[in-house]
Tab-separated table of C-alpha atoms and ligand atoms in Angstrom:
chain	number	residue	atom	x	y	z
Q	1	MET	CA	0.000	0.000	0.000
Q	2	GLU	CA	1.421	3.379	-0.973
Q	3	GLU	CA	2.182	5.778	1.887
Q	4	LEU	CA	-0.147	8.768	2.278
Q	5	THR	CA	0.580	11.842	4.371
Q	6	ILE	CA	-2.309	14.035	5.464
Q	7	ALA	CA	-1.954	17.576	6.841
Q	8	LEU	CA	-4.665	18.557	9.315
Q	9	THR	CA	-5.562	21.978	10.689
Q	10	LYS	CA	-4.732	21.923	14.408
Q	11	GLY	CA	-7.735	22.359	16.696
Q	12	ARG	CA	-11.435	21.779	16.168
Q	13	LEU	CA	-11.086	21.194	12.436
Q	14	ALA	CA	-8.596	18.342	13.038
Q	15	ASP	CA	-10.983	16.719	15.554
Q	16	LYS	CA	-13.900	16.940	13.113
Q	17	THR	CA	-11.716	15.624	10.283
Q	18	MET	CA	-10.577	12.593	12.293
Q	19	GLU	CA	-14.202	11.861	13.233
Q	20	LEU	CA	-15.074	11.792	9.540
Q	21	PHE	CA	-11.954	9.857	8.490
Q	22	THR	CA	-12.622	7.237	11.189
Q	23	LYS	CA	-16.147	6.814	9.855
Q	24	ALA	CA	-14.623	6.383	6.390
Q	25	GLY	CA	-12.262	3.667	7.687
Q	26	PHE	CA	-9.064	5.699	8.191
Q	27	SER	CA	-8.467	6.012	11.891
Q	28	CYS	CA	-5.363	6.820	13.909
Q	29	GLU	CA	-5.136	5.366	17.423
Q	30	GLU	CA	-1.947	7.325	18.205
Q	31	MET	CA	-3.837	10.610	17.871
Q	32	LYS	CA	-6.190	9.718	20.707
Q	33	GLU	CA	-3.353	9.930	23.230
Q	34	ASP	CA	-2.984	13.289	24.949
Q	35	THR	CA	0.374	14.449	23.654
Q	36	ARG	CA	2.252	17.423	22.288
Q	37	ARG	CA	3.343	15.356	19.305
Q	38	LEU	CA	2.594	16.796	15.898
Q	39	ILE	CA	2.840	13.697	13.703
Q	40	PHE	CA	1.053	10.370	14.056
Q	41	HIS	CA	1.125	7.103	12.153
Q	42	ASN	CA	-1.255	4.320	11.258
Q	43	LYS	CA	1.232	1.608	10.260
Q	44	GLU	CA	-1.325	-0.966	9.074
Q	45	GLN	CA	-2.804	1.456	6.550
Q	46	ASN	CA	0.505	3.235	5.867
Q	47	LEU	CA	-0.956	6.633	6.758
Q	48	ASN	CA	0.725	9.614	8.413
Q	49	PHE	CA	-1.263	12.492	9.891
Q	50	PHE	CA	0.271	15.755	11.041
Q	51	LEU	CA	-1.093	18.852	12.733
Q	52	SER	CA	-0.202	22.276	11.414
Q	53	LYS	CA	-1.481	25.834	11.569
Q	54	GLY	CA	-4.274	26.402	9.021
Q	55	PRO	CA	-2.416	28.872	6.777
Q	56	ASP	CA	0.479	26.393	6.461
Q	57	VAL	CA	-1.649	23.440	5.284
Q	58	PRO	CA	-1.779	24.585	1.608
Q	59	THR	CA	1.994	25.179	1.715
Q	60	TYR	CA	2.693	21.592	2.843
Q	61	VAL	CA	0.334	20.286	0.172
Q	62	GLU	CA	1.630	22.479	-2.674
Q	63	ARG	CA	5.222	21.429	-1.965
Q	64	GLY	CA	4.379	17.742	-1.579
Q	65	ALA	CA	5.280	17.383	2.121
Q	66	ALA	CA	1.670	16.254	2.456
Q	67	ASP	CA	-0.305	14.453	-0.248
Q	68	ILE	CA	-3.610	15.627	1.183
Q	69	GLY	CA	-4.688	18.550	3.373
Q	70	VAL	CA	-7.851	19.545	5.192
Q	71	VAL	CA	-8.290	23.268	5.661
Q	72	GLY	CA	-10.929	26.014	5.620
Q	73	SER	CA	-11.808	27.524	2.248
Q	74	ASP	CA	-10.944	30.943	3.746
Q	75	ILE	CA	-7.311	29.822	3.941
Q	76	ILE	CA	-7.416	28.354	0.413
Q	77	LEU	CA	-8.706	31.661	-0.983
Q	78	GLU	CA	-6.176	33.689	0.983
Q	79	GLU	CA	-3.073	31.583	0.357
Q	80	LYS	CA	-3.677	30.961	-3.387
Q	81	ARG	CA	-1.473	27.821	-3.436
Q	82	ARG	CA	-1.474	25.253	-6.229
Q	83	ALA	CA	-3.475	22.150	-5.225
Q	84	TYR	CA	-6.596	20.331	-6.348
Q	85	GLU	CA	-9.650	21.051	-4.227
Q	86	VAL	CA	-11.513	17.739	-4.244
Q	87	LEU	CA	-14.178	17.742	-1.526
Q	88	ASP	CA	-16.333	20.095	0.513
Q	89	LEU	CA	-16.460	18.415	3.930
Q	90	GLY	CA	-19.439	20.465	5.088
Q	91	PHE	CA	-18.179	21.293	8.569
Q	92	GLY	CA	-16.345	24.386	9.811
Q	93	ARG	CA	-19.122	26.423	8.262
Q	94	CYS	CA	-18.991	30.204	8.628
Q	95	ARG	CA	-19.211	33.329	6.469
Q	96	MET	CA	-16.556	35.737	5.283
Q	97	CYS	CA	-18.020	39.181	5.927
Q	98	VAL	CA	-17.406	42.873	5.838
Q	99	ALA	CA	-18.315	44.082	9.326
Q	100	GLY	CA	-18.207	47.374	11.129
Q	101	PRO	CA	-20.299	49.913	13.005
Q	102	GLU	CA	-23.706	50.708	11.459
Q	103	SER	CA	-22.306	54.166	10.588
Q	104	ALA	CA	-19.919	52.589	8.068
Q	105	ARG	CA	-22.769	51.094	5.972
Q	106	GLU	CA	-23.420	54.249	4.004
Q	107	ARG	CA	-19.734	54.887	3.336
Q	108	LEU	CA	-19.486	51.365	1.935
Q	109	GLN	CA	-22.466	51.924	-0.362
Q	110	HIS	CA	-21.120	55.212	-1.664
Q	111	HIS	CA	-17.795	53.613	-2.579
Q	112	GLU	CA	-15.870	55.985	-0.381
Q	113	MET	CA	-12.186	55.368	0.283
Q	114	ILE	CA	-12.334	53.307	3.457
Q	115	ARG	CA	-9.788	51.557	5.665
Q	116	VAL	CA	-10.236	47.773	5.915
Q	117	ALA	CA	-8.482	45.717	8.605
Q	118	SER	CA	-8.152	41.976	8.015
Q	119	LYS	CA	-6.226	38.769	8.610
Q	120	TYR	CA	-7.178	38.087	4.980
Q	121	PRO	CA	-5.647	40.904	2.876
Q	122	ASN	CA	-5.885	38.918	-0.383
Q	123	ILE	CA	-9.573	38.105	0.120
Q	124	ALA	CA	-10.256	41.732	1.086
Q	125	ARG	CA	-8.376	42.970	-1.998
Q	126	ASP	CA	-10.131	40.537	-4.355
Q	127	TYR	CA	-13.523	41.513	-2.967
Q	128	PHE	CA	-13.145	45.287	-2.967
Q	129	TYR	CA	-10.968	45.710	-6.061
Q	130	HIS	CA	-12.268	42.977	-8.357
Q	131	GLU	CA	-15.871	42.446	-7.277
Q	132	LYS	CA	-16.900	45.893	-6.048
Q	133	HIS	CA	-14.391	47.951	-8.051
Q	134	GLN	CA	-13.772	50.051	-4.980
Q	135	THR	CA	-10.381	51.408	-3.926
Q	136	VAL	CA	-9.710	50.786	-0.251
Q	137	ASP	CA	-6.795	50.948	2.166
Q	138	ILE	CA	-6.099	47.407	3.415
Q	139	ILE	CA	-4.443	46.984	6.812
Q	140	LYS	CA	-3.111	43.499	7.633
Q	141	LEU	CA	-3.721	42.298	11.192
Q	142	ASN	CA	-2.953	38.945	12.787
Q	143	GLY	CA	-6.001	38.443	15.013
Q	144	SER	CA	-8.544	40.185	17.252
Q	145	VAL	CA	-9.445	42.079	14.098
Q	146	GLU	CA	-12.675	43.398	15.664
Q	147	LEU	CA	-10.488	45.889	17.520
Q	148	GLY	CA	-9.815	47.727	14.239
Q	149	PRO	CA	-13.000	49.843	14.046
Q	150	VAL	CA	-13.334	50.016	17.836
Q	151	VAL	CA	-9.997	51.783	18.378
Q	152	GLY	CA	-10.134	53.779	15.129
Q	153	LEU	CA	-7.506	51.849	13.166
Q	154	SER	CA	-9.974	51.024	10.386
Q	155	ASP	CA	-13.534	51.770	9.235
Q	156	VAL	CA	-14.508	48.124	8.671
Q	157	ILE	CA	-13.047	44.621	8.878
Q	158	VAL	CA	-13.117	41.597	6.585
Q	159	ASP	CA	-13.276	38.516	8.779
Q	160	ILE	CA	-15.011	35.212	9.389
Q	161	VAL	CA	-18.268	35.239	11.317
Q	162	GLU	CA	-19.511	32.022	12.846
Q	163	THR	CA	-21.953	32.726	15.695
Q	164	GLY	CA	-21.638	36.518	15.452
Q	165	SER	CA	-20.940	36.790	19.175
Q	166	THR	CA	-17.502	38.449	18.775
Q	167	LEU	CA	-19.053	41.131	16.543
Q	168	ARG	CA	-21.970	41.731	18.937
Q	169	ALA	CA	-19.686	41.906	21.975
Q	170	ASN	CA	-17.741	44.678	20.255
Q	171	GLY	CA	-20.698	46.682	18.915
Q	172	LEU	CA	-20.185	45.680	15.268
Q	173	ASP	CA	-22.590	44.318	12.634
Q	174	VAL	CA	-22.304	42.316	9.438
Q	175	LEU	CA	-22.520	44.885	6.628
Q	176	GLU	CA	-21.881	42.675	3.578
Q	177	THR	CA	-21.276	38.968	2.938
Q	178	VAL	CA	-18.233	38.106	0.849
Q	179	CYS	CA	-18.679	34.300	0.646
Q	180	ASP	CA	-19.559	31.122	2.533
Q	181	ILE	CA	-16.732	29.135	4.081
Q	182	SER	CA	-16.348	25.437	4.955
Q	183	ALA	CA	-13.626	22.822	5.376
Q	184	ARG	CA	-12.210	21.420	2.132
Q	185	MET	CA	-9.965	18.544	1.172
Q	186	ILE	CA	-7.054	19.485	-1.077
Q	187	VAL	CA	-4.607	17.229	-2.907
Q	188	ASN	CA	-1.056	17.759	-4.163
Q	189	GLN	CA	-1.063	17.867	-7.971
Q	190	VAL	CA	1.762	15.339	-8.423
Q	191	SER	CA	0.393	12.947	-5.770
Q	192	MET	CA	-2.938	12.986	-7.600
Q	193	GLN	CA	-1.162	11.424	-10.614
Q	194	MET	CA	1.413	9.258	-8.826
Q	195	LYS	CA	-0.849	7.860	-6.106
Q	196	GLN	CA	-4.029	8.095	-8.112
Q	197	GLU	CA	-5.624	4.825	-7.040
Q	198	ARG	CA	-5.046	5.247	-3.307
Q	199	ILE	CA	-6.178	8.873	-3.274
Q	200	ARG	CA	-9.286	8.142	-5.338
Q	201	GLU	CA	-10.184	5.334	-2.920
Q	202	LEU	CA	-9.797	7.666	0.049
Q	203	ILE	CA	-11.872	10.430	-1.564
Q	204	LEU	CA	-14.612	7.933	-2.403
Q	205	ALA	CA	-14.678	6.508	1.134
Q	206	VAL	CA	-14.788	9.987	2.696
Q	207	ARG	CA	-17.553	11.056	0.299
Q	208	LYS	CA	-19.583	7.966	1.268
Q	209	ALA	CA	-19.049	8.698	4.970
Q	210	LEU	CA	-20.282	12.253	4.350
Q	211	GLU	CA	-23.430	11.001	2.633
Q	212	SER	CA	-24.321	8.385	5.260
V	301	LIG	C1	-12.343	34.116	14.701
V	301	LIG	C2	-12.703	35.305	13.837
V	301	LIG	C3	-13.625	36.099	14.718
V	301	LIG	C4	-14.342	35.011	15.486
V	301	LIG	C5	-15.698	34.756	14.858
V	301	LIG	O1	-11.343	34.495	15.559
V	301	LIG	O2	-11.547	35.998	13.439
V	301	LIG	O3	-12.907	36.930	15.574
V	301	LIG	O4	-13.554	33.826	15.416
V	301	LIG	O5	-16.462	33.807	15.594
V	301	LIG	P1	-17.883	34.162	16.173
V	301	LIG	O6	-18.683	34.765	15.076
V	301	LIG	O7	-18.425	32.814	16.606
V	301	LIG	O8	-17.718	35.087	17.352
V	301	LIG	P2	-10.428	33.481	16.358
V	301	LIG	O9	-11.197	32.912	17.507
V	301	LIG	O10	-9.869	32.472	15.420
V	301	LIG	O11	-9.299	34.418	16.987
V	301	LIG	P3	-8.387	35.567	16.335
V	301	LIG	O12	-9.265	36.742	16.094
V	301	LIG	O13	-7.355	35.864	17.351
V	301	LIG	O14	-7.814	35.012	15.069
């Protein structure tokens, strides 16, 4: 059996992914132990699983350090790495939104020059420049983006909204929806050719597990 290496997004997404993979017949006992280890093996099925930060998953997959990756579509859109996107896994659902104080709504509609804070500068640029044809000032942040409008760094933010509680707690509202987000399976382009049979089998099994 050919070896397969799978990059998972550390945290809740990895837990959900392993739940699904187990249902599909690809489990990993080693991962159930409470450990700081980052890589785990299933010797019988010749599978390796490793845990990485979301934004790094497409990098591992593009460069072939992982054959397969599971990551949010927000990261795929932001990182723009070469890989085949093969499955929507349906979990990790949220929305990419433009959010801000109600007072920013009108400025958005009138295509004024606004300041946009985001962990996702590429998504923000694609949305404002290419979809809305609006020139904006994009400010890259690394987290707690909701602070932007609150402390006067930016007029709005582009960020993911799941329950909306972070926005509400900081007096902000969703002003526009950019796109829906969910977890996706991606595959290295060379692996897809070289390990075609094994990868196809895995995709099929995961798809069946999703449908059942
Ligand atoms: C994400 C996102 C929002 C929040 C949305 O942040 O950037 O801040 O979750 O979730 P909600 O709609 O359910 O409140 P994360 O927790 O990843 O932290 P970060 O801002 O430090 O990246």
